[in-house]
Coordinates of C-alpha atoms and ligand atoms in Angstrom, one line a residue:
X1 CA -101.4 24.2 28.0
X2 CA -100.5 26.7 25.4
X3 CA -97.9 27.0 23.1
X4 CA -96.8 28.8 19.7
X5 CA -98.2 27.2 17.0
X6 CA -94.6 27.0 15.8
X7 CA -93.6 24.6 18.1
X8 CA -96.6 22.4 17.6
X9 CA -95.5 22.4 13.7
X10 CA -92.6 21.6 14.9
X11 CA -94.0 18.7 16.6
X12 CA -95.7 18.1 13.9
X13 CA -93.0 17.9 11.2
X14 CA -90.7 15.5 13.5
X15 CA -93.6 12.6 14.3
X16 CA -94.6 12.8 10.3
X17 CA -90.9 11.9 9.5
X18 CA -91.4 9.0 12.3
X19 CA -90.0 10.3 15.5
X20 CA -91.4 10.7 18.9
X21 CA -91.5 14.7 19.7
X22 CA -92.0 16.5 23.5
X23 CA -91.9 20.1 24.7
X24 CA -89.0 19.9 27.5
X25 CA -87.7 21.7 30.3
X26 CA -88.2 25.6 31.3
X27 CA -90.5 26.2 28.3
X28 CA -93.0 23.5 30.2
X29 CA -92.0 24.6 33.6
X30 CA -93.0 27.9 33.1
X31 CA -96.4 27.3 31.2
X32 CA -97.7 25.2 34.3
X33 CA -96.4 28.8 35.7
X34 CA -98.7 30.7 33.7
X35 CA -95.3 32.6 33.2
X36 CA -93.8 33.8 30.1
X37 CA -91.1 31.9 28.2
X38 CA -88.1 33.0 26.5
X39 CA -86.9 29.9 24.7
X40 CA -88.1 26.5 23.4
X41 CA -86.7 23.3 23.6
X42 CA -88.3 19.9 21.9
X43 CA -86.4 16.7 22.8
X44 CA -86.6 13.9 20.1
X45 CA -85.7 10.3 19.3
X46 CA -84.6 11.2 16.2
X47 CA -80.8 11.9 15.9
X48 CA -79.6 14.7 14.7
X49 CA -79.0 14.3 11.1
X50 CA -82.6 13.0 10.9
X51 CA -83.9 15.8 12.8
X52 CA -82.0 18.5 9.8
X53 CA -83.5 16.6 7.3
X54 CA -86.8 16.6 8.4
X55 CA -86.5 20.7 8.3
X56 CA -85.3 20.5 5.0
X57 CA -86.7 24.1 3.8
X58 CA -86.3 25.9 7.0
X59 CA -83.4 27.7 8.3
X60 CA -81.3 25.0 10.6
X61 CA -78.3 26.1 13.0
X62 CA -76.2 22.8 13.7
X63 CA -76.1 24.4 17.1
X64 CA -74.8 21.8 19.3
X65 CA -74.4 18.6 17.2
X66 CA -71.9 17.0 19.6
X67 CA -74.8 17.3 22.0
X68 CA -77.5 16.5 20.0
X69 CA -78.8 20.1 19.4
X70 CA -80.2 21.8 16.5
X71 CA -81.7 24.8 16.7
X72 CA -84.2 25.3 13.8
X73 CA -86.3 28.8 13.2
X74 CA -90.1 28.3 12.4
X75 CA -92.0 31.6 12.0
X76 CA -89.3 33.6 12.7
X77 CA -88.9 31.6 16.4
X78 CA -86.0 29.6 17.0
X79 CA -86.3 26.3 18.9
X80 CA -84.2 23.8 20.0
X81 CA -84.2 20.6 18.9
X82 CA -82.7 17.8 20.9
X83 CA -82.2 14.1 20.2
X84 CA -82.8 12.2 23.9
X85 CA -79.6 11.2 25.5
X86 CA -77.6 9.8 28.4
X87 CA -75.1 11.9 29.6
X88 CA -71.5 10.1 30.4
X89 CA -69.4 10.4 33.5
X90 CA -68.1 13.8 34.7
X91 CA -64.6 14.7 35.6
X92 CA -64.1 18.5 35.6
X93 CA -67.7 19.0 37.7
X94 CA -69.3 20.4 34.8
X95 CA -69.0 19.1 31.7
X96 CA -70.3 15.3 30.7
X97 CA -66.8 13.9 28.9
X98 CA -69.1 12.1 26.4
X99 CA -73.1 11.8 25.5
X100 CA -74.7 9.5 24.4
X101 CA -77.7 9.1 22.3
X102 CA -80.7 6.9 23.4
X103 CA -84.0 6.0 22.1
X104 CA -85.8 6.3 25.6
X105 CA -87.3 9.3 26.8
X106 CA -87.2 8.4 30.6
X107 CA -83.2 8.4 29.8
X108 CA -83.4 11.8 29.0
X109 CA -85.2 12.9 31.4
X110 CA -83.3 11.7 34.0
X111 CA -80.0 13.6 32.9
X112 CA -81.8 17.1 33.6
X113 CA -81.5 18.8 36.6
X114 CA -84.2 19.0 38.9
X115 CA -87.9 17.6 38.9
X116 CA -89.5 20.6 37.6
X117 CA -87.5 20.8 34.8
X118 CA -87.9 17.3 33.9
X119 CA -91.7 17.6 33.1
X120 CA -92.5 16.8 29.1
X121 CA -95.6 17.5 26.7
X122 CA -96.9 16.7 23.7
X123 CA -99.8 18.2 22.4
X124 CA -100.8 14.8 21.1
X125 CA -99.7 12.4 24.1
X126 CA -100.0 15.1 26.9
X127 CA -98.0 15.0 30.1
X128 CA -95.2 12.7 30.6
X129 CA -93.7 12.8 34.1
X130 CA -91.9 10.2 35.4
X131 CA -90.2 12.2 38.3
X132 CA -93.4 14.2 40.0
X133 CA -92.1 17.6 38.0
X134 CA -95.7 19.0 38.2
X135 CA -96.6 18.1 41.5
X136 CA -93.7 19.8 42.7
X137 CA -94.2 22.7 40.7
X138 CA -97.5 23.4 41.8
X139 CA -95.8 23.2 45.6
X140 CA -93.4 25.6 44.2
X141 CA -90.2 22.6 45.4
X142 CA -87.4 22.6 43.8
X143 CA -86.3 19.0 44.3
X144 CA -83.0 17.1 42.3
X145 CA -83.7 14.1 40.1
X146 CA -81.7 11.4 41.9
X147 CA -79.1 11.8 44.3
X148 CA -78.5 15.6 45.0
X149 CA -75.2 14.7 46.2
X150 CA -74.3 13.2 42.8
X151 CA -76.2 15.5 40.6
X152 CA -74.3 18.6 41.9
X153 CA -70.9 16.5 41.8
X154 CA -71.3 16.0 38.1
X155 CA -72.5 19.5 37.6
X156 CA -72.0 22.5 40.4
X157 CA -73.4 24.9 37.8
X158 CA -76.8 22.9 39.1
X159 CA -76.1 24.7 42.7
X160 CA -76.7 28.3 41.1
X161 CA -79.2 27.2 38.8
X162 CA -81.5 26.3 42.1
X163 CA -80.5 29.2 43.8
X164 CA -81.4 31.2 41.2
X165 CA -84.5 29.5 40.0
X166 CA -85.7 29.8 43.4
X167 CA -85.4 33.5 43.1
X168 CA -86.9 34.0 39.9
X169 CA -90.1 31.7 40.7
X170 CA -90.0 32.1 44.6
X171 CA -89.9 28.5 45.4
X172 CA -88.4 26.9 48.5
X173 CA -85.5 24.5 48.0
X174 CA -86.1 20.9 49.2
X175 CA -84.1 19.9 52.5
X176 CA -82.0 17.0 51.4
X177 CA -81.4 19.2 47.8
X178 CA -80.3 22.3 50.0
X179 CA -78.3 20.1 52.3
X180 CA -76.2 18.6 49.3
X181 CA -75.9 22.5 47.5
X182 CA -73.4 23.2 50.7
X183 CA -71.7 20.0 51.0
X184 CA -70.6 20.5 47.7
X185 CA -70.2 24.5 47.6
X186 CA -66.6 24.2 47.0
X187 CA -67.0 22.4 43.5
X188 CA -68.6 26.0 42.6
X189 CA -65.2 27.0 42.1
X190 CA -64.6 24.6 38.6
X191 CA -67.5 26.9 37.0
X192 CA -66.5 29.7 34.9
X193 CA -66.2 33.5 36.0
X194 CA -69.0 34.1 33.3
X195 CA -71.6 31.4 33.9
X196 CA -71.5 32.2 37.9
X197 CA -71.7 36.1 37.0
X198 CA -74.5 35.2 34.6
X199 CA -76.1 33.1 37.0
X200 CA -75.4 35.1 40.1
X201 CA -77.0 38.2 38.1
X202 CA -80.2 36.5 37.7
X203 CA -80.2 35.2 40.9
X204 CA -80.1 39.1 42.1
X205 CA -82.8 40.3 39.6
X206 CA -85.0 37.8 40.8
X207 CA -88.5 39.1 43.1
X208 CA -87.7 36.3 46.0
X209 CA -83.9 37.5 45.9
X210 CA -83.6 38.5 49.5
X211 CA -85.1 35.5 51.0
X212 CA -82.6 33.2 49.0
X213 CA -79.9 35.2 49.6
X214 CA -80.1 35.3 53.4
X215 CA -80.9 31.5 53.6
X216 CA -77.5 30.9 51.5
X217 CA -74.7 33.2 52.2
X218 CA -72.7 29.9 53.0
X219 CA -73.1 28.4 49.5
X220 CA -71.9 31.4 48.2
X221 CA -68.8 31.9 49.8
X222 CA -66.2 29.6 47.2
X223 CA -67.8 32.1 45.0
X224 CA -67.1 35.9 46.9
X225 CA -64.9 34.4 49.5
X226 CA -65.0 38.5 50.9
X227 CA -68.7 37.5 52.3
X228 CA -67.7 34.8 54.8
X229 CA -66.2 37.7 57.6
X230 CA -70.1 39.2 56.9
X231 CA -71.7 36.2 58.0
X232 CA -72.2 36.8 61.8
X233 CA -70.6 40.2 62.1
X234 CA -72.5 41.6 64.8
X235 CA -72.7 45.5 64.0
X236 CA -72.9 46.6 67.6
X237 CA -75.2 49.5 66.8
X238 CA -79.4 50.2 68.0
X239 CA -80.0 50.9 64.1
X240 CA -79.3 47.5 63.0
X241 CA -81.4 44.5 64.1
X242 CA -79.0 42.0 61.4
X243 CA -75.6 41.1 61.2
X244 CA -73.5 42.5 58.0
X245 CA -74.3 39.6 55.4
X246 CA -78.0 39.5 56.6
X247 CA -78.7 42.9 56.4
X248 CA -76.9 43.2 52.7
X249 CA -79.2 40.5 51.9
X250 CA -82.4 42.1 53.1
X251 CA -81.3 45.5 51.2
X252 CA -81.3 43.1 48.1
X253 CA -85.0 42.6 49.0
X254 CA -86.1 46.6 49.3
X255 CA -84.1 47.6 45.6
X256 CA -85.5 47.8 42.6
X257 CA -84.8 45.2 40.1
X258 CA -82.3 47.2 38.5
X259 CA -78.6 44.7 38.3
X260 CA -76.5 47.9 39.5
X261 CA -78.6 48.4 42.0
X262 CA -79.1 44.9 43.1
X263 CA -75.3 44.2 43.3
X264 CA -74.8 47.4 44.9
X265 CA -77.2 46.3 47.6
X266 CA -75.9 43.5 48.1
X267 CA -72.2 44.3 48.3
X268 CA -72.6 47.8 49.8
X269 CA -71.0 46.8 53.3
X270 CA -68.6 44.2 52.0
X271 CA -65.8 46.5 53.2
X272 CA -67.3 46.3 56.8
X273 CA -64.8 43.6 58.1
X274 CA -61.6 44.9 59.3
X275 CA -63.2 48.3 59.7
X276 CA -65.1 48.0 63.3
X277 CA -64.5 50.2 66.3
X278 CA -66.2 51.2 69.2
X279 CA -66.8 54.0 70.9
X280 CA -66.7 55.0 74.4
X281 CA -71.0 54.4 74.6
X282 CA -69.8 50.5 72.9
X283 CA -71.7 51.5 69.8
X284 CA -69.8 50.2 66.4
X285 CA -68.4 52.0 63.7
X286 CA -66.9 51.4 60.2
X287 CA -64.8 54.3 59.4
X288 CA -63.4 54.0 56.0
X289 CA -65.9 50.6 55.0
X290 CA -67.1 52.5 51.9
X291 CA -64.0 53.1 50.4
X292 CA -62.7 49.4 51.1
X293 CA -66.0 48.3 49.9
X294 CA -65.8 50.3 46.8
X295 CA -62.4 48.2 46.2
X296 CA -63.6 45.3 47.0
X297 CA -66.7 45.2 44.4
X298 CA -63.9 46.0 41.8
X299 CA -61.9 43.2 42.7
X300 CA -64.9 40.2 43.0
X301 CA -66.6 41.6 40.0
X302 CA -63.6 41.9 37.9
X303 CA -62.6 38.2 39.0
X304 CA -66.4 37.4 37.7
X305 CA -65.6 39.0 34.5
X306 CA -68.3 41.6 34.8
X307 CA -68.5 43.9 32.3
X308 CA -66.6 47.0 32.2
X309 CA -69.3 49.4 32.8
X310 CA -71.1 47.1 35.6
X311 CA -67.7 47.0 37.4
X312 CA -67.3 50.7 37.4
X313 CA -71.0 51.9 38.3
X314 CA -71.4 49.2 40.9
X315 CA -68.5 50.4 43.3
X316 CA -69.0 53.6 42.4
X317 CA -72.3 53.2 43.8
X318 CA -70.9 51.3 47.3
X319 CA -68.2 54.1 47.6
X320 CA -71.2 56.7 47.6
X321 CA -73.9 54.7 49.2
X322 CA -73.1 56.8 52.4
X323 CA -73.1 60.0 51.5
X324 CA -74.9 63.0 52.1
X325 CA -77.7 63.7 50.1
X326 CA -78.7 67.4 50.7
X327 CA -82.2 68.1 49.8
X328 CA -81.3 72.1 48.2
X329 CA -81.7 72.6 44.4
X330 CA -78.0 73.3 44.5
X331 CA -77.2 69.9 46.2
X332 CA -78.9 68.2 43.8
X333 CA -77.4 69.5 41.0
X334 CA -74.1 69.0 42.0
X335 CA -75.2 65.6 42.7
X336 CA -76.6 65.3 38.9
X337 CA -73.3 66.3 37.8
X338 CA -71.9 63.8 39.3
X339 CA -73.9 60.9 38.5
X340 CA -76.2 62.3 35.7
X341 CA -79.7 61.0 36.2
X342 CA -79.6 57.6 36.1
X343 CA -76.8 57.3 38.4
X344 CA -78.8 59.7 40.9
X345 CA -81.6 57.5 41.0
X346 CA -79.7 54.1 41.3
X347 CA -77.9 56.1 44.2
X348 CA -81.2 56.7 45.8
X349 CA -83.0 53.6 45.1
X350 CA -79.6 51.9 47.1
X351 CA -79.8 54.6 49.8
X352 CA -83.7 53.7 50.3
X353 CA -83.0 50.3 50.6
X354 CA -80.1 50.4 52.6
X355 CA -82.0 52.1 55.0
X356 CA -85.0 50.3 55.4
X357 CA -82.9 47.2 55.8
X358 CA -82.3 49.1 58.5
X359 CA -84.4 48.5 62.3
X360 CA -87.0 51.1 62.2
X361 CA -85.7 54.0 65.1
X362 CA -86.3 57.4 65.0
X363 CA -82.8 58.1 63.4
X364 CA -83.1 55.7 60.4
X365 CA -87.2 57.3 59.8
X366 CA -85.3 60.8 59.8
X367 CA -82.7 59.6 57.2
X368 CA -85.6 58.1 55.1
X369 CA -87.4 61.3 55.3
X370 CA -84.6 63.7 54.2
X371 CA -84.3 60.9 51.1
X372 CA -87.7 61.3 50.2
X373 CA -87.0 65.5 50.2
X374 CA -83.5 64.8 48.1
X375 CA -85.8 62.6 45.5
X376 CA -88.8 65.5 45.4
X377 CA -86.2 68.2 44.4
X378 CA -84.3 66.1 42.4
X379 CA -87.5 65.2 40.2
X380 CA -88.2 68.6 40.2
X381 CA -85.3 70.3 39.2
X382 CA -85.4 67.5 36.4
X383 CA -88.8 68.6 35.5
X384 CA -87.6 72.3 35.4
X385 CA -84.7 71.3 32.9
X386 CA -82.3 72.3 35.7
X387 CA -78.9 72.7 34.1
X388 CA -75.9 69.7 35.3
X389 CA -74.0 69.3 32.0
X390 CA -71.4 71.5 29.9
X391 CA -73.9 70.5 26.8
X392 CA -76.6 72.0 28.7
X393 CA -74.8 75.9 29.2
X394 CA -76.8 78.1 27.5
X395 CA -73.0 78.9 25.4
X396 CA -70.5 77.0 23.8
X397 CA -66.8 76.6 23.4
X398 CA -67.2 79.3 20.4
X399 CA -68.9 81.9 22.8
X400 CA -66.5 81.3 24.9
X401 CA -63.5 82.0 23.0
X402 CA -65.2 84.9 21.3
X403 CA -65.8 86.3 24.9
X404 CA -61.9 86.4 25.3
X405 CA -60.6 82.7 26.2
X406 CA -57.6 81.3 24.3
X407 CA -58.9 78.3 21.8
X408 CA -57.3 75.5 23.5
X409 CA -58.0 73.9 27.4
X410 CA -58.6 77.2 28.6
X411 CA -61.8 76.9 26.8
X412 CA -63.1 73.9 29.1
X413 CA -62.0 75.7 32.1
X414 CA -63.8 78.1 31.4
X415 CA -67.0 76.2 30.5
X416 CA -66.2 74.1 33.8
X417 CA -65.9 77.3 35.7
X418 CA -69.5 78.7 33.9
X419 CA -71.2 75.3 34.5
X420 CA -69.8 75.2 38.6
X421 CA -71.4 78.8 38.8
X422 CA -74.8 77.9 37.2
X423 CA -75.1 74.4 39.4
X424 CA -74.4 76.7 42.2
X425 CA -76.8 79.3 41.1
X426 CA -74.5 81.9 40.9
X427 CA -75.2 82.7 37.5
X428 CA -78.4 81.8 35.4
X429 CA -78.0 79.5 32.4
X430 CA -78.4 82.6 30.1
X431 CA -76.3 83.7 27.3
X432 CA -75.9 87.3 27.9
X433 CA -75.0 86.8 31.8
X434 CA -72.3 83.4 30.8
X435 CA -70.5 85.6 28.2
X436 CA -70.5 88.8 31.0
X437 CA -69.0 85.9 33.0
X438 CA -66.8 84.3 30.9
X439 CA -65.0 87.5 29.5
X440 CA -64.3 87.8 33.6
X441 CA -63.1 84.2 33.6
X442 CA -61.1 84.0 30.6
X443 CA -58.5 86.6 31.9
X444 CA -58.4 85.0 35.6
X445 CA -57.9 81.5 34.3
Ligands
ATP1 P1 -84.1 29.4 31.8 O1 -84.4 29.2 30.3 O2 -85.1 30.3 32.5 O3 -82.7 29.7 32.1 P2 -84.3 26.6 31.9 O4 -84.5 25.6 33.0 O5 -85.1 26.5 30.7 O6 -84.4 28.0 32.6 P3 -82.1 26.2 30.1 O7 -80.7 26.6 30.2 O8 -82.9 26.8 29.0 O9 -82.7 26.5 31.5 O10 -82.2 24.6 29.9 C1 -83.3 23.9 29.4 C2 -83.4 22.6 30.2 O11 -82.2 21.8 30.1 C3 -83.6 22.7 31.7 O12 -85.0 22.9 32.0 C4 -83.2 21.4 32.2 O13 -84.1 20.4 31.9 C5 -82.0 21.1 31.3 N1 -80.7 21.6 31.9 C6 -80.2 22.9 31.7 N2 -79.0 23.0 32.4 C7 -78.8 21.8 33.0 C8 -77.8 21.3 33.8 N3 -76.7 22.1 34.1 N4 -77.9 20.0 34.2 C9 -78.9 19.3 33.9 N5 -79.9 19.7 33.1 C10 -79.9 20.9 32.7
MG2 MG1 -84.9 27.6 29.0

């Protein structure tokens, strides 16, 4: 086991002041992993204002001291420091109403959540693991300490925490932990719009994302109520070997690990329900689901508290994720006008997986091709410096004015106007040829 020398000064400095110290928790977790970690955590016997004084000299945050916490920063890396304790009955299905410090490090463990998380080490003592973390780590099980039943009644943030551990470190959930996850479900609705976006964002982002999503579509629904009409909806149609929820949560599988794309993917037919017909043949159709899909992503993620610019580019995404994509120069830069080239690529990256979430008939490999032509010219008329955006007209607002526009929004028109004829190739993106057109414009517009 490796760790920064920081933490083992760390350790070091709390059992020379007379405590008992132990790496805890995800930092541990991931080492047995071979996985990289992003924060520390030591758990102590010492209390708090023993553990500040024995970092007298080095920057301490009283981070959490109600909790026990203090977050001290050795060689530049901050870890958290906690004193062991017992955590009192919960009420509000999250938050202990009191803790309480104890002197036993099987206490502490006990309060965590699951067994893998639960592992300790010291580089003095070794392991300690009174709950069979490692074992169940190198089975890649994510198992509760305790009763699941009660461990997710005190705390329902515990339910996305599995879910999304088992995402991030593909590992299966244990049967009598996954059953108690859906019995309690609907306590997931006491846990902040921010910790379940946070959590739910993760969960995404993670490589076994697609698999955990399509085994737990149920758990989720307290959480996007607008999934449970997905679960089950038969889609009528020879392209489609899933129903509406499963086949979101295979598209999941095929995106990048981008978040807009991810939540795209997994929202894009949200809007599905309510929007079914069928044709003479029996074949299903969704006329309008992008649109109501779009609209739909705006309202769950604002309800989540998303940010701003998440909200906006992920149902942008859903409203588009349907439309056509022509392979010509002048498709795709009206495309990158549009979207600019992120967007373009998140657009094709949802596209791709959309389709290949797909069943594999001649009609969906078609589609797939004519992506793969709409990606080639878009690259290259990216590598070409094809021209998308007013900033990249070969004139400005000044040319333009002293081709004949009036200063003022006839100017952008103008501009507009130059840029539509360039992306359509009208016009090269050259200055004598946009001020010829310009003076034209100025007096027609
Ligand atoms: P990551 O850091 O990747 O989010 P983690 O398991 O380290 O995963 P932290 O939030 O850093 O998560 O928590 C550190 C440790 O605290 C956990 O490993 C676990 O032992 C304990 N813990 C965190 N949240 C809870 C919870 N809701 N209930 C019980 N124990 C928890
Ligand atoms: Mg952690």
């Amino acid at each position: 086991m490796r760790f920064p020398k920081a933490i083992e000064k760390a350790e070091q400095i709390l059992t020379r002041f007379g405590g008992e110290a132990y790496i805890v928790g995800g930092c541990v977790r991931d080492a047995l992993l071979d996985r990289p970690c992003h924060d520390y955590d030591l758990t102590t016997n010492l209390p708090p204002e023993h553990v500040i004084e024995a970092f007298t000299g080095y920057t301490v945050i009283p981070t959490g001291l109600r909790h026990g916490t203090v977050t001290v920063h050795i060689d530049g890396l901050p870890i958290d420091i906690t004193t062991y304790r017992i955590d009192g009955t919960y009420t509000d299905g999250r938050h202990p109403v009191h803790v309480r410090f104890s002197t036993s490090l099987e206490d502490d463990l006990r309060r965590r959540d699951f067994t893998m998380n639960a592992v300790c080490y010291s580089t003095v003592r070794g392991f300690v693991d009174p709950f069979g973390g490692v074992d169940d780590i190198r089975a890649g099980t994510i198992r509760c300490i305790g009763d699941p039943l009660e461990r997710f009644s005190e705390d329902a943030l515990r339910i996305l925490r599995g879910l999304r551990l088992a995402a991030q470190l593909d590992f299966s959930i244990e049967d009598e932990t996954l059953a108690a996850m859906t019995a309690c479900r609907s306590l997931l609705t006491r846990i902040s719009a921010e910790r379940l976006y946070g959590e739910l964002t993760r969960l995404l982002c993670g490589p076994a994302a697609g698999r955990v999503l399509a085994g737990c579509g149920d758990i989720l629904v307290p959480v996007i109520p607008e999934l449970a009409p997905c679960i089950g909806l038969e889609q009528h149609s020879i392209h489609h070997d899933r129903d509406v929820y499963g086949h979101m949560a295979a598209a999941v599988a095929f995106a990048p690990a981008d978040p807009n794309v991810r939540w795209a993917a997994f929202l894009h037919d949200v809007g599905k329900p309510g929007c079914l017909s069928l044709d003479a043949e029996g074949a299903g159709h969704f006329y309008g689901h992008n649109e109501r899909g779009a609209q739909l992503v705006q309202k769950i993620l604002t309800r989540l508290h998303a940010p701003k610019s998440r909200i906006a580019r992920v149902s942008q995404l859903v409203r588009m994720h349907d439309m056509a994509l022509p392979a010509t120069p002048q498709g795709v830069r009206r495309w990158l006008r549009r979207l600019d080239e992120t967007g373009l690529m998140q657009l094709a990256a949802l596209r791709r997986a959309d389709l290949t979430a797909h069943a594999c008939t001649p009609w969906v490999k078609q589609r797939l091709a004519q992506l793969d032509a709409f990606v080639e010219t878009a690259r290259a008329q990216l590598a070409a410096g094809a021209c998308y955006r007013l900033d990249m007209l070969a004139v400005n607002g000044r040319d333009v004015i002293e081709a004949g526009a009036v200063p003022g929004p006839e100017v952008g028109r103008v501009l507009n106007a130059l840029l539509d004829s360039v992306i359509d190739g009208e016009v090269p993106n050259e200055r004598d040829a946009l001020l010829q057109r310009a003076a034209y414009l100025a007096h027609l517009l």
